[in-house]
Amino acid sequence: MNVRGQHYRTIWLKKDNAQVVQLIDQRFLPHQFVVEEIRTVEEMARAIREMHVRGAGLIGAAAGYGMYLAATQGMNLDEAAACLQATRPTAVNLACAIERQLASDDKLKTAQAIADEDAEFCRRIGQHGLQLIRDVAARKNGAPVNVLTHCNAGWLAFVDYGSATAPIYAAHDSDVNVHVWVDETRPRGQGSKLTAWELGEHGVPHTIIADNTGGHLMQRGEVDLVLVGTDRTTYTGDVANKIGTYLKALAAKDNDVPFYVALPSTSFDWQLRDGKEIPIEERGAEEVTRADGWSNGERVEVNLAPLTSRAANYGFDVTPRRLITGLITERGICQPNESSILTMFPEHAPL
């Protein structure tokens, strides 16, 4: 995707030094565009853990490049894998990339393949999801198609294109009149900081809303479609995504609004049947009790809550398959159930 008219991926090898991985440091967005240089697996692990990079596909690509850096420096690869694996427990792409690198003889080639495949899968998701938006547009006779998102499942969460945003970009680029309701997504504000920024860079009309506004808009008929991403989806169709997704799915179900989840196949957990078994990351309480922003050109943090109050910070929730209309994958759209998913991905069916 483009930043000020120049194409970027979220992660890449430095052109004049293949020992350095460069990435967009998302902590500074939307107010500063910062490229960070990563030279060791420890630095990559820190970047994942502290959310310099975040999002299922990008975490996987970052882990792939982290394993490559470890190999170039002669590090024990099992130790490197453990270092990276400990950073974020929910996103299955992380573990998949590490396992793929452990089995690889060419760590650079594999790291680049993981990144390239992520971008291509997301591009295909955009093409499959485009028809959903076109169908709504045809019924609305030129009025804007209102899509609601939660968290950031855009190109910043992947290597390029994004999952949930890929159909939106494809629709916008096809001259479909599309507008996006962007959940702010507390506590870290990935919607207001990241989704809004990248939609704006691409020229897509959008409006930021408080997280609790979605149900109200659905009741008023102002949401045509909900598109979200996922960090881990069971092969039976239960979806783990950013905390608050479950509530949006409930509101969509109550108001007959289609609720779709966009994901590359790398975000399926082919070993997990029940969404209740998905590990849910608990992050630091300070993300809830404090907030960061920009003042006079500097990044600042402020207290929001009483200093004596405790806070719980669950990173994800699980949306059961019964609330989901369909799953948009690189191979097409399937139903959120075991039969439909394994029919689309027969290589993962049990023998």
Short mmCIF file of C-alpha atoms in Angstrom, two decimals:
data_model
loop_
_atom_site.label_atom_id
_atom_site.label_comp_id
_atom_site.label_asym_id
_atom_site.label_seq_id
_atom_site.Cartn_x
_atom_site.Cartn_y
_atom_site.Cartn_z
CA MET A 1 0.00 0.00 0.00
CA ASN A 2 1.03 3.63 -0.30
CA VAL A 3 2.37 6.15 2.19
CA ARG A 4 2.41 9.67 0.76
CA GLY A 5 2.26 8.11 -2.68
CA GLN A 6 5.17 5.70 -2.13
CA HIS A 7 4.61 1.94 -1.92
CA TYR A 8 5.57 0.22 1.32
CA ARG A 9 5.29 -3.18 2.83
CA THR A 10 5.23 -3.38 6.61
CA ILE A 11 8.49 -5.37 6.80
CA TRP A 12 11.40 -5.88 4.39
CA LEU A 13 15.14 -6.48 4.13
CA LYS A 14 17.31 -3.39 3.93
CA LYS A 15 18.37 -2.90 0.32
CA ASP A 16 22.09 -2.49 0.94
CA ASN A 17 22.41 -4.82 3.95
CA ALA A 18 20.66 -8.20 4.02
CA GLN A 19 21.62 -8.57 7.70
CA VAL A 20 19.13 -5.85 8.66
CA VAL A 21 15.34 -6.14 8.67
CA GLN A 22 13.41 -2.90 8.40
CA LEU A 23 9.84 -2.43 9.61
CA ILE A 24 7.27 0.29 10.16
CA ASP A 25 7.23 1.06 13.90
CA GLN A 26 3.51 1.35 14.54
CA ARG A 27 3.90 2.93 17.99
CA PHE A 28 4.43 6.32 16.39
CA LEU A 29 1.50 6.26 13.97
CA PRO A 30 -0.49 8.19 12.92
CA HIS A 31 1.58 11.24 13.80
CA GLN A 32 5.06 10.08 12.80
CA PHE A 33 6.18 7.58 10.16
CA VAL A 34 9.17 5.76 11.65
CA VAL A 35 11.16 2.90 10.11
CA GLU A 36 12.96 0.74 12.67
CA GLU A 37 16.00 -1.40 11.92
CA ILE A 38 16.19 -4.88 13.48
CA ARG A 39 19.50 -6.75 13.65
CA THR A 40 18.99 -9.57 16.16
CA VAL A 41 16.33 -12.08 17.12
CA GLU A 42 16.13 -10.43 20.55
CA GLU A 43 15.31 -7.10 18.93
CA MET A 44 12.67 -8.78 16.77
CA ALA A 45 11.12 -10.46 19.81
CA ARG A 46 10.96 -7.10 21.57
CA ALA A 47 9.36 -5.50 18.52
CA ILE A 48 6.65 -8.18 18.51
CA ARG A 49 6.09 -8.22 22.26
CA GLU A 50 5.95 -4.42 22.62
CA MET A 51 3.81 -4.05 19.51
CA HIS A 52 6.17 -2.12 17.27
CA VAL A 53 4.60 -4.61 14.87
CA ARG A 54 1.22 -6.22 15.47
CA GLY A 55 -1.42 -8.10 13.55
CA ALA A 56 -1.58 -11.81 12.75
CA GLY A 57 0.12 -11.87 9.36
CA LEU A 58 2.81 -9.33 10.21
CA ILE A 59 3.68 -11.14 13.44
CA GLY A 60 4.19 -14.30 11.39
CA ALA A 61 6.39 -12.52 8.86
CA ALA A 62 8.38 -10.86 11.64
CA ALA A 63 8.99 -14.24 13.27
CA GLY A 64 10.13 -15.64 9.94
CA TYR A 65 12.66 -12.84 9.55
CA GLY A 66 13.66 -13.20 13.20
CA MET A 67 14.56 -16.84 12.64
CA TYR A 68 16.56 -15.81 9.58
CA LEU A 69 18.55 -13.28 11.66
CA ALA A 70 19.22 -15.94 14.28
CA ALA A 71 20.55 -18.30 11.62
CA THR A 72 22.86 -15.70 10.09
CA GLN A 73 24.37 -15.07 13.54
CA GLY A 74 24.88 -18.74 14.33
CA MET A 75 22.38 -18.74 17.19
CA ASN A 76 20.83 -21.97 18.45
CA LEU A 77 17.59 -22.07 16.47
CA ASP A 78 15.58 -23.84 19.16
CA GLU A 79 16.51 -21.04 21.56
CA ALA A 80 15.59 -18.44 18.93
CA ALA A 81 12.25 -20.15 18.37
CA ALA A 82 11.51 -20.16 22.10
CA CYS A 83 12.42 -16.48 22.35
CA LEU A 84 10.00 -15.54 19.56
CA GLN A 85 7.27 -17.97 20.61
CA ALA A 86 7.03 -16.39 24.07
CA THR A 87 6.10 -12.94 22.74
CA ARG A 88 2.39 -13.21 21.79
CA PRO A 89 0.36 -16.35 22.59
CA THR A 90 -2.87 -15.84 20.62
CA ALA A 91 -1.83 -15.27 16.99
CA VAL A 92 -1.29 -18.68 15.37
CA ASN A 93 0.70 -17.20 12.45
CA LEU A 94 3.63 -16.73 14.83
CA ALA A 95 3.94 -20.42 15.63
CA CYS A 96 3.37 -21.44 12.01
CA ALA A 97 6.21 -19.24 10.77
CA ILE A 98 8.60 -20.51 13.45
CA GLU A 99 7.80 -24.15 12.68
CA ARG A 100 8.26 -23.52 8.99
CA GLN A 101 11.67 -21.97 9.56
CA LEU A 102 12.81 -24.78 11.85
CA ALA A 103 12.10 -27.22 9.00
CA SER A 104 13.76 -25.04 6.34
CA ASP A 105 17.23 -25.38 4.88
CA ASP A 106 17.21 -21.85 3.44
CA LYS A 107 16.10 -19.39 6.14
CA LEU A 108 16.26 -16.30 3.91
CA LYS A 109 14.26 -17.87 1.11
CA THR A 110 11.66 -19.10 3.58
CA ALA A 111 11.38 -15.75 5.37
CA GLN A 112 10.79 -14.02 2.06
CA ALA A 113 8.29 -16.70 1.02
CA ILE A 114 6.30 -16.24 4.24
CA ALA A 115 6.10 -12.50 3.60
CA ASP A 116 5.27 -12.85 -0.11
CA GLU A 117 2.58 -15.44 0.54
CA ASP A 118 0.98 -13.27 3.21
CA ALA A 119 0.72 -10.35 0.80
CA GLU A 120 -0.63 -12.51 -2.02
CA PHE A 121 -3.20 -14.25 0.19
CA CYS A 122 -4.49 -10.87 1.35
CA ARG A 123 -4.71 -9.62 -2.23
CA ARG A 124 -6.88 -12.62 -3.09
CA ILE A 125 -9.05 -12.04 -0.01
CA GLY A 126 -9.69 -8.58 -1.38
CA GLN A 127 -10.90 -9.95 -4.69
CA HIS A 128 -13.21 -12.51 -3.08
CA GLY A 129 -14.65 -10.00 -0.63
CA LEU A 130 -15.12 -7.34 -3.30
CA GLN A 131 -18.21 -9.10 -4.63
CA LEU A 132 -19.90 -8.87 -1.22
CA ILE A 133 -19.53 -5.09 -1.28
CA ARG A 134 -20.58 -4.88 -4.92
CA ASP A 135 -23.76 -6.83 -4.14
CA VAL A 136 -24.69 -4.37 -1.41
CA ALA A 137 -23.84 -1.43 -3.68
CA ALA A 138 -26.17 -2.76 -6.36
CA ARG A 139 -29.05 -2.81 -3.88
CA LYS A 140 -28.30 0.72 -2.65
CA ASN A 141 -28.38 2.37 -6.09
CA GLY A 142 -25.25 4.44 -5.62
CA ALA A 143 -25.63 5.26 -1.94
CA PRO A 144 -22.50 4.56 0.14
CA VAL A 145 -21.92 1.01 1.34
CA ASN A 146 -21.26 1.35 5.08
CA VAL A 147 -18.75 -1.18 6.38
CA LEU A 148 -17.92 -1.42 10.09
CA THR A 149 -14.49 -2.63 11.21
CA HIS A 150 -13.02 -3.44 14.61
CA CYS A 151 -9.33 -3.13 15.54
CA ASN A 152 -6.90 -2.99 12.63
CA ALA A 153 -6.92 -5.82 10.12
CA GLY A 154 -5.46 -3.61 7.43
CA TRP A 155 -2.17 -3.69 5.60
CA LEU A 156 -0.41 -2.61 8.79
CA ALA A 157 -1.49 -5.90 10.36
CA PHE A 158 -0.12 -7.95 7.47
CA VAL A 159 2.67 -7.54 4.94
CA ASP A 160 0.41 -5.76 2.44
CA TYR A 161 -3.28 -5.25 1.55
CA GLY A 162 -4.67 -6.46 4.89
CA SER A 163 -7.40 -9.01 5.50
CA ALA A 164 -10.61 -7.21 6.51
CA THR A 165 -9.60 -4.04 4.67
CA ALA A 166 -8.53 -5.78 1.45
CA PRO A 167 -12.12 -5.96 0.10
CA ILE A 168 -12.62 -2.32 1.09
CA TYR A 169 -9.55 -1.20 -0.84
CA ALA A 170 -10.57 -3.34 -3.80
CA ALA A 171 -14.04 -1.78 -3.76
CA HIS A 172 -12.70 1.75 -3.50
CA ASP A 173 -10.24 1.13 -6.32
CA SER A 174 -13.14 -0.22 -8.43
CA ASP A 175 -15.08 3.04 -7.91
CA VAL A 176 -17.62 1.49 -5.55
CA ASN A 177 -18.98 4.13 -3.18
CA VAL A 178 -17.80 2.74 0.17
CA HIS A 179 -17.59 4.32 3.62
CA VAL A 180 -16.02 2.75 6.71
CA TRP A 181 -17.12 3.06 10.33
CA VAL A 182 -13.83 2.68 12.23
CA ASP A 183 -14.09 1.41 15.81
CA GLU A 184 -11.48 3.24 17.89
CA THR A 185 -10.65 -0.10 19.59
CA ARG A 186 -9.68 0.58 23.16
CA PRO A 187 -7.40 0.26 24.96
CA ARG A 188 -4.60 0.74 22.39
CA GLY A 189 -6.68 2.49 19.74
CA GLN A 190 -5.61 0.43 16.73
CA GLY A 191 -8.70 1.60 14.87
CA SER A 192 -8.37 5.30 15.51
CA LYS A 193 -4.59 5.30 15.16
CA LEU A 194 -3.90 2.73 12.45
CA THR A 195 -7.03 1.90 10.44
CA ALA A 196 -8.03 5.53 10.11
CA TRP A 197 -4.49 6.49 9.08
CA GLU A 198 -4.13 3.86 6.36
CA LEU A 199 -7.66 4.44 5.01
CA GLY A 200 -6.86 8.14 4.82
CA GLU A 201 -3.58 7.48 3.02
CA HIS A 202 -5.56 5.50 0.43
CA GLY A 203 -8.34 8.07 0.17
CA VAL A 204 -11.12 5.83 1.54
CA PRO A 205 -13.96 7.79 3.24
CA HIS A 206 -14.23 6.83 6.90
CA THR A 207 -15.52 7.94 10.28
CA ILE A 208 -13.99 7.03 13.65
CA ILE A 209 -16.51 5.93 16.28
CA ALA A 210 -16.30 5.01 19.94
CA ASP A 211 -16.31 1.26 20.45
CA ASN A 212 -19.81 1.24 21.94
CA THR A 213 -21.40 3.05 18.98
CA GLY A 214 -21.64 0.12 16.57
CA GLY A 215 -24.86 -1.34 17.96
CA HIS A 216 -26.59 2.03 17.77
CA LEU A 217 -25.60 2.43 14.12
CA MET A 218 -26.82 -1.06 13.30
CA GLN A 219 -30.20 -0.35 14.90
CA ARG A 220 -30.52 2.73 12.71
CA GLY A 221 -29.73 0.79 9.54
CA GLU A 222 -26.43 2.61 9.02
CA VAL A 223 -24.23 -0.50 8.82
CA ASP A 224 -24.50 -2.73 5.75
CA LEU A 225 -21.69 -5.12 6.51
CA VAL A 226 -19.23 -5.93 9.31
CA LEU A 227 -15.73 -7.00 8.27
CA VAL A 228 -13.19 -8.06 10.89
CA GLY A 229 -9.98 -10.03 11.01
CA THR A 230 -8.77 -12.80 13.30
CA ASP A 231 -5.63 -13.87 15.10
CA ARG A 232 -6.65 -17.51 15.39
CA THR A 233 -9.63 -19.42 13.99
CA THR A 234 -10.44 -23.04 14.77
CA TYR A 235 -11.06 -25.45 11.90
CA THR A 236 -14.68 -25.51 13.09
CA GLY A 237 -15.13 -21.74 12.64
CA ASP A 238 -14.74 -20.16 16.10
CA VAL A 239 -12.87 -16.87 15.78
CA ALA A 240 -10.47 -15.16 18.20
CA ASN A 241 -10.04 -11.49 17.43
CA LYS A 242 -9.40 -8.23 19.25
CA ILE A 243 -11.42 -7.81 22.44
CA GLY A 244 -14.85 -6.40 21.62
CA THR A 245 -15.37 -8.37 18.42
CA TYR A 246 -17.82 -10.72 20.15
CA LEU A 247 -20.03 -7.78 21.16
CA LYS A 248 -20.09 -6.51 17.57
CA ALA A 249 -21.10 -9.97 16.36
CA LEU A 250 -23.96 -10.08 18.87
CA ALA A 251 -25.22 -6.67 17.74
CA ALA A 252 -24.93 -7.68 14.08
CA LYS A 253 -26.89 -10.87 14.68
CA ASP A 254 -29.66 -8.97 16.48
CA ASN A 255 -29.95 -6.49 13.63
CA ASP A 256 -29.57 -8.92 10.69
CA VAL A 257 -26.30 -7.30 9.59
CA PRO A 258 -23.93 -9.71 7.76
CA PHE A 259 -20.81 -10.39 9.84
CA TYR A 260 -17.78 -11.64 7.91
CA VAL A 261 -14.31 -12.59 9.07
CA ALA A 262 -11.42 -12.22 6.61
CA LEU A 263 -8.36 -14.39 7.10
CA PRO A 264 -5.55 -16.07 5.22
CA SER A 265 -5.38 -19.81 5.80
CA THR A 266 -2.28 -19.26 7.95
CA SER A 267 -4.62 -17.91 10.64
CA PHE A 268 -6.47 -21.23 10.96
CA ASP A 269 -5.47 -23.47 13.85
CA TRP A 270 -5.80 -26.89 12.23
CA GLN A 271 -5.32 -28.65 15.58
CA LEU A 272 -7.97 -26.79 17.57
CA ARG A 273 -11.65 -27.67 17.48
CA ASP A 274 -13.20 -25.54 20.25
CA GLY A 275 -12.70 -21.79 20.49
CA LYS A 276 -12.76 -22.03 24.28
CA GLU A 277 -9.31 -23.63 24.05
CA ILE A 278 -7.72 -20.64 22.31
CA PRO A 279 -5.15 -18.98 24.62
CA ILE A 280 -6.21 -15.41 25.39
CA GLU A 281 -3.39 -12.94 25.92
CA GLU A 282 -3.59 -10.75 29.02
CA ARG A 283 -1.60 -7.56 28.67
CA GLY A 284 -0.42 -4.96 31.16
CA ALA A 285 -3.00 -2.99 33.13
CA GLU A 286 -1.30 0.28 32.16
CA GLU A 287 -2.76 0.00 28.66
CA VAL A 288 -6.20 0.44 30.25
CA THR A 289 -5.36 2.96 32.96
CA ARG A 290 -3.15 5.17 30.79
CA ALA A 291 -3.31 6.55 27.25
CA ASP A 292 -0.77 8.02 24.87
CA GLY A 293 -1.13 10.80 22.33
CA TRP A 294 0.68 13.72 20.79
CA SER A 295 1.13 17.25 22.12
CA ASN A 296 3.31 19.95 20.58
CA GLY A 297 5.02 17.40 18.36
CA GLU A 298 5.89 15.01 21.18
CA ARG A 299 4.44 11.67 22.26
CA VAL A 300 3.01 11.91 25.77
CA GLU A 301 1.26 9.56 28.19
CA VAL A 302 -1.42 10.50 30.69
CA ASN A 303 -3.25 8.75 33.53
CA LEU A 304 -6.94 8.01 32.92
CA ALA A 305 -7.91 6.09 36.06
CA PRO A 306 -7.36 6.43 39.80
CA LEU A 307 -3.83 5.35 40.62
CA THR A 308 -5.16 2.93 43.25
CA SER A 309 -7.57 1.12 40.90
CA ARG A 310 -6.81 -2.28 39.41
CA ALA A 311 -7.47 -2.99 35.74
CA ALA A 312 -7.87 -6.14 33.66
CA ASN A 313 -6.64 -6.13 30.08
CA TYR A 314 -7.71 -9.10 27.96
CA GLY A 315 -6.38 -8.73 24.45
CA PHE A 316 -8.86 -10.95 22.61
CA ASP A 317 -12.26 -12.58 22.80
CA VAL A 318 -13.79 -15.50 20.92
CA THR A 319 -16.78 -15.14 18.59
CA PRO A 320 -18.64 -18.45 18.22
CA ARG A 321 -19.32 -19.70 14.72
CA ARG A 322 -23.11 -19.33 15.10
CA LEU A 323 -22.73 -15.53 14.98
CA ILE A 324 -20.60 -15.47 11.82
CA THR A 325 -22.02 -15.18 8.30
CA GLY A 326 -18.94 -16.39 6.46
CA LEU A 327 -15.14 -16.59 6.30
CA ILE A 328 -13.33 -14.81 3.47
CA THR A 329 -10.11 -16.67 2.63
CA GLU A 330 -7.59 -16.60 -0.22
CA ARG A 331 -9.47 -19.51 -1.82
CA GLY A 332 -12.93 -18.00 -1.54
CA ILE A 333 -15.75 -17.59 0.97
CA CYS A 334 -16.76 -20.54 3.11
CA GLN A 335 -19.23 -21.13 5.91
CA PRO A 336 -17.94 -21.08 9.50
CA ASN A 337 -18.19 -24.81 10.08
CA GLU A 338 -15.89 -27.81 9.91
CA SER A 339 -17.35 -29.29 6.74
CA SER A 340 -17.17 -26.11 4.68
CA ILE A 341 -13.70 -25.13 5.91
CA LEU A 342 -12.17 -28.55 5.28
CA THR A 343 -13.86 -28.77 1.88
CA MET A 344 -12.07 -25.55 0.93
CA PHE A 345 -8.80 -26.75 2.51
CA PRO A 346 -8.90 -30.54 2.03
CA GLU A 347 -5.18 -30.95 2.67
CA HIS A 348 -5.90 -30.28 6.36
CA ALA A 349 -8.69 -32.84 6.68
CA PRO A 350 -7.84 -35.74 9.02
CA LEU A 351 -6.84 -38.93 7.26
#
